[in-house]
Short mmCIF file of C-alpha atoms in Angstrom, two decimals:
data_model
loop_
_atom_site.label_atom_id
_atom_site.label_comp_id
_atom_site.label_asym_id
_atom_site.label_seq_id
_atom_site.Cartn_x
_atom_site.Cartn_y
_atom_site.Cartn_z
CA ARG A 984 91.68 -10.02 -17.07
CA LYS A 985 88.55 -12.14 -16.83
CA GLU A 986 86.90 -13.10 -20.10
CA VAL A 987 83.54 -11.65 -19.07
CA GLU A 988 83.47 -8.76 -16.62
CA GLN A 989 80.58 -7.12 -14.86
CA ASP A 990 80.21 -4.57 -12.08
CA PRO A 991 79.09 -6.74 -9.14
CA GLY A 992 76.98 -3.95 -7.66
CA PRO A 993 74.80 -4.00 -5.70
CA PHE A 994 72.60 -1.57 -7.55
CA ASN A 995 69.98 -0.33 -5.09
CA VAL A 996 67.15 1.42 -6.91
CA PRO A 997 63.59 2.51 -6.04
CA GLU A 998 60.59 0.95 -7.71
CA GLY A 999 59.88 2.55 -11.05
CA ALA A 1000 63.49 3.50 -11.70
CA THR A 1001 65.39 2.75 -14.88
CA VAL A 1002 68.62 0.87 -14.37
CA ALA A 1003 71.32 -0.21 -16.80
CA PHE A 1004 74.05 -2.82 -16.51
CA ASN A 1005 77.08 -3.17 -18.71
CA CYS A 1006 79.26 -6.16 -19.37
CA THR A 1007 82.53 -6.37 -21.27
CA TYR A 1008 84.06 -9.41 -22.93
CA SER A 1009 87.65 -9.86 -23.92
CA ASN A 1010 87.54 -12.56 -26.59
CA SER A 1011 86.66 -11.14 -29.99
CA ALA A 1012 85.84 -14.69 -31.16
CA SER A 1013 82.74 -14.61 -28.96
CA GLN A 1014 79.71 -15.29 -31.09
CA SER A 1015 76.54 -15.34 -29.00
CA PHE A 1016 75.44 -13.29 -26.04
CA PHE A 1017 72.81 -13.70 -23.36
CA TRP A 1018 71.52 -12.26 -20.14
CA TYR A 1019 70.54 -14.73 -17.43
CA ARG A 1020 68.84 -13.95 -14.15
CA GLN A 1021 69.65 -15.76 -10.90
CA ASP A 1022 67.54 -15.34 -7.78
CA CYS A 1023 69.13 -15.97 -4.39
CA ARG A 1024 69.84 -19.70 -3.88
CA LYS A 1025 68.15 -20.58 -7.18
CA GLU A 1026 69.31 -21.69 -10.60
CA PRO A 1027 70.12 -19.24 -13.40
CA LYS A 1028 67.33 -18.69 -15.90
CA LEU A 1029 67.57 -17.23 -19.38
CA LEU A 1030 66.28 -13.67 -19.45
CA MET A 1031 67.00 -12.86 -23.06
CA SER A 1032 69.40 -13.39 -25.92
CA VAL A 1033 71.27 -10.35 -27.22
CA TYR A 1034 71.20 -9.66 -30.93
CA SER A 1035 73.49 -7.39 -32.92
CA SER A 1036 70.67 -5.01 -33.78
CA GLY A 1037 69.54 -4.79 -30.16
CA ASN A 1038 66.33 -6.31 -28.89
CA GLU A 1039 63.55 -5.57 -26.47
CA ASP A 1040 61.31 -7.76 -24.37
CA GLY A 1041 58.77 -5.75 -22.45
CA ARG A 1042 60.61 -3.58 -19.94
CA PHE A 1043 63.97 -5.13 -20.84
CA THR A 1044 66.26 -3.92 -23.63
CA ALA A 1045 69.53 -5.58 -24.57
CA GLN A 1046 72.25 -4.04 -26.74
CA LEU A 1047 75.46 -5.40 -28.21
CA ASN A 1048 78.44 -3.33 -29.29
CA ARG A 1049 80.89 -5.66 -31.05
CA ALA A 1050 83.41 -2.93 -31.81
CA SER A 1051 83.78 -2.06 -28.13
CA GLN A 1052 83.05 -5.61 -26.96
CA TYR A 1053 80.33 -4.79 -24.52
CA ILE A 1054 76.75 -5.81 -23.85
CA SER A 1055 74.17 -3.85 -21.93
CA LEU A 1056 70.86 -4.54 -20.25
CA LEU A 1057 68.35 -1.77 -19.55
CA ILE A 1058 65.44 -2.33 -17.21
CA ARG A 1059 62.67 0.26 -17.27
CA ASP A 1060 60.03 0.81 -14.58
CA SER A 1061 61.78 -1.53 -12.11
CA LYS A 1062 59.60 -3.87 -10.05
CA LEU A 1063 60.36 -5.39 -6.67
CA SER A 1064 60.39 -8.76 -8.42
CA ASP A 1065 63.30 -7.64 -10.60
CA SER A 1066 65.58 -7.98 -7.57
CA ALA A 1067 68.09 -10.65 -8.53
CA THR A 1068 71.59 -11.14 -9.88
CA TYR A 1069 71.92 -10.58 -13.61
CA LEU A 1070 74.53 -12.71 -15.35
CA CYS A 1071 76.14 -11.68 -18.60
CA VAL A 1072 76.91 -14.77 -20.70
CA VAL A 1073 79.08 -15.11 -23.77
CA ARG A 1074 79.39 -18.14 -26.02
CA ARG A 1075 82.89 -18.71 -27.30
CA TYR A 1076 83.65 -21.07 -30.14
CA GLY A 1077 86.90 -22.87 -30.67
CA GLY A 1078 88.86 -24.64 -27.95
CA SER A 1079 86.05 -25.82 -25.69
CA GLN A 1080 83.58 -25.58 -28.55
CA GLY A 1081 80.34 -23.81 -27.84
CA ASN A 1082 81.43 -23.01 -24.33
CA LEU A 1083 79.28 -20.58 -22.37
CA ILE A 1084 81.31 -18.18 -20.24
CA PHE A 1085 79.43 -16.59 -17.36
CA GLY A 1086 80.20 -13.26 -15.75
CA LYS A 1087 80.06 -13.09 -11.97
CA GLY A 1088 76.83 -11.18 -12.13
CA THR A 1089 75.46 -7.79 -11.14
CA LYS A 1090 73.22 -7.72 -8.12
CA LEU A 1091 70.09 -5.59 -8.35
CA SER A 1092 67.95 -4.69 -5.38
CA VAL A 1093 64.72 -2.83 -6.05
CA LYS A 1094 63.28 -1.12 -2.99
CA PRO A 1095 59.70 0.04 -2.35
CA ASP B 448 56.49 -31.25 -15.60
CA THR B 449 59.12 -30.75 -18.26
CA ALA B 450 62.35 -29.85 -16.54
CA VAL B 451 65.92 -30.54 -15.62
CA SER B 452 65.90 -32.30 -12.27
CA GLN B 453 68.89 -33.14 -10.13
CA THR B 454 69.22 -35.00 -6.86
CA PRO B 455 70.00 -34.60 -4.09
CA LYS B 456 69.30 -30.93 -3.42
CA TYR B 457 71.63 -30.88 -0.42
CA LEU B 458 74.61 -33.11 0.23
CA VAL B 459 76.74 -32.92 3.37
CA THR B 460 79.64 -35.33 3.59
CA GLN B 461 83.10 -35.75 5.04
CA MET B 462 86.43 -35.37 3.31
CA GLY B 463 87.60 -38.48 1.55
CA ASN B 464 84.14 -39.82 0.81
CA ASP B 465 82.81 -40.64 -2.67
CA LYS B 466 79.45 -39.23 -3.71
CA SER B 467 77.25 -38.99 -6.80
CA ILE B 468 74.81 -36.38 -8.06
CA LYS B 469 72.16 -37.42 -10.55
CA CYS B 470 70.65 -35.34 -13.32
CA GLU B 471 67.79 -36.05 -15.67
CA GLN B 472 66.10 -33.91 -18.31
CA ASN B 473 62.82 -34.64 -20.06
CA LEU B 474 63.08 -31.76 -22.50
CA GLY B 475 64.37 -33.94 -25.33
CA HIS B 476 67.63 -31.96 -25.40
CA ASP B 477 70.77 -33.36 -26.99
CA THR B 478 73.36 -31.59 -24.85
CA MET B 479 73.85 -31.73 -21.10
CA TYR B 480 76.29 -29.95 -18.80
CA TRP B 481 77.67 -29.75 -15.31
CA TYR B 482 78.52 -26.33 -13.87
CA LYS B 483 80.09 -25.46 -10.54
CA GLN B 484 79.21 -22.25 -8.68
CA ASP B 485 81.66 -21.50 -5.89
CA SER B 486 81.29 -19.32 -2.81
CA LYS B 487 82.12 -16.25 -4.87
CA LYS B 488 79.14 -17.04 -7.10
CA PHE B 489 81.34 -17.67 -10.10
CA LEU B 490 79.63 -20.17 -12.43
CA LYS B 491 82.07 -22.31 -14.36
CA ILE B 492 81.54 -25.16 -16.80
CA MET B 493 82.96 -28.54 -15.85
CA PHE B 494 81.69 -30.93 -18.51
CA SER B 495 79.47 -31.02 -21.55
CA TYR B 496 77.98 -34.07 -23.23
CA ASN B 497 76.28 -34.23 -26.58
CA ASN B 498 74.22 -37.34 -27.22
CA LYS B 499 76.11 -39.27 -24.53
CA GLU B 500 79.51 -38.21 -25.86
CA LEU B 501 81.89 -35.95 -23.96
CA ILE B 502 82.55 -32.70 -25.85
CA ILE B 503 83.88 -30.38 -23.15
CA ASN B 504 86.08 -31.31 -20.26
CA GLU B 505 87.44 -28.22 -18.61
CA THR B 506 90.33 -28.30 -16.19
CA VAL B 507 88.66 -30.43 -13.56
CA PRO B 508 90.45 -32.90 -11.27
CA ASN B 509 90.07 -36.47 -12.44
CA ARG B 510 88.33 -37.19 -9.14
CA PHE B 511 85.28 -35.88 -10.99
CA SER B 512 83.84 -38.36 -13.46
CA PRO B 513 80.69 -37.70 -15.46
CA LYS B 514 78.62 -40.57 -16.77
CA SER B 515 75.89 -40.36 -19.38
CA PRO B 516 73.95 -43.64 -19.70
CA ASP B 517 71.63 -42.01 -22.25
CA LYS B 518 71.08 -38.54 -23.60
CA ALA B 519 68.50 -37.73 -20.93
CA HIS B 520 70.85 -38.41 -18.02
CA LEU B 521 74.19 -37.01 -16.95
CA ASN B 522 75.41 -38.05 -13.53
CA LEU B 523 78.44 -36.71 -11.69
CA HIS B 524 80.55 -38.93 -9.48
CA ILE B 525 83.14 -37.40 -7.19
CA ASN B 526 85.86 -39.46 -5.54
CA SER B 527 87.90 -38.55 -2.47
CA LEU B 528 85.99 -35.37 -1.71
CA GLU B 529 88.00 -32.34 -0.57
CA LEU B 530 87.00 -29.20 1.33
CA GLY B 531 87.43 -27.14 -1.83
CA ASP B 532 84.77 -29.18 -3.57
CA SER B 533 82.12 -27.43 -1.47
CA ALA B 534 79.97 -25.50 -3.93
CA VAL B 535 76.65 -25.58 -5.70
CA TYR B 536 76.67 -27.92 -8.69
CA PHE B 537 74.21 -27.19 -11.47
CA CYS B 538 73.17 -29.58 -14.17
CA ALA B 539 71.88 -28.01 -17.38
CA SER B 540 70.69 -29.02 -20.80
CA SER B 541 70.24 -27.38 -24.18
CA LEU B 542 68.54 -28.37 -27.40
CA ALA B 543 71.82 -28.08 -29.27
CA SER B 544 75.31 -27.00 -28.31
CA ASP B 545 74.58 -23.42 -29.41
CA SER B 546 71.15 -23.08 -27.73
CA PRO B 547 70.38 -21.40 -24.39
CA LEU B 548 70.72 -23.49 -21.26
CA HIS B 549 68.02 -24.79 -18.96
CA PHE B 550 69.37 -25.37 -15.47
CA GLY B 551 68.40 -27.79 -12.76
CA ASN B 552 67.81 -26.31 -9.30
CA GLY B 553 71.28 -27.16 -8.07
CA THR B 554 72.92 -29.47 -5.55
CA ARG B 555 74.51 -27.72 -2.60
CA LEU B 556 77.52 -29.83 -1.62
CA THR B 557 79.21 -29.23 1.72
CA VAL B 558 82.37 -31.14 2.52
CA THR B 559 83.36 -31.12 6.18
#
């Protein structure tokens, strides 16, 4: 089982839709959580950190459930420019200290 | 511009050759990384340096040798290139080992 798992998609949604992605992690020692966005043939960019109490940044809401070991990302009122691959990222301490483990990403395609 | 910059952007070479990829960051970050993203889009850490010292060395063939002349630079030298080395290599930096990453725009390596 991979340490960070995501549904690869693609999620094809119309503009204005609300879409949610989930991500599960297997290592309970994981300490920090992030969502990154990667556009086609570009570098990953930090979208938002994920805090235990949940956090929101504009149309984006991130949630963490430590008991069930999953992270979610909700995008409201989808825009064409939201089309990208969304990477779930977990920081694991111990062993390779402070190592960031990336999921394979969930591809989102927002259509007009 | 403040950024992580890596060169070259594209690198096409034959099996058996030796090549280097350079990375520089002017963000004043203490930690730098090399990641490999393969054809399946899986992003995996290779090395991490903190203030010129190696802190992470994942299971990478010893044909790959990172060099950090100062904390703003982390270069990657690859000896005896193999077909399986074809991938996109991303350099990244972070303020500290537990901070989010800032990625360079990647080097697409093709080994023929």
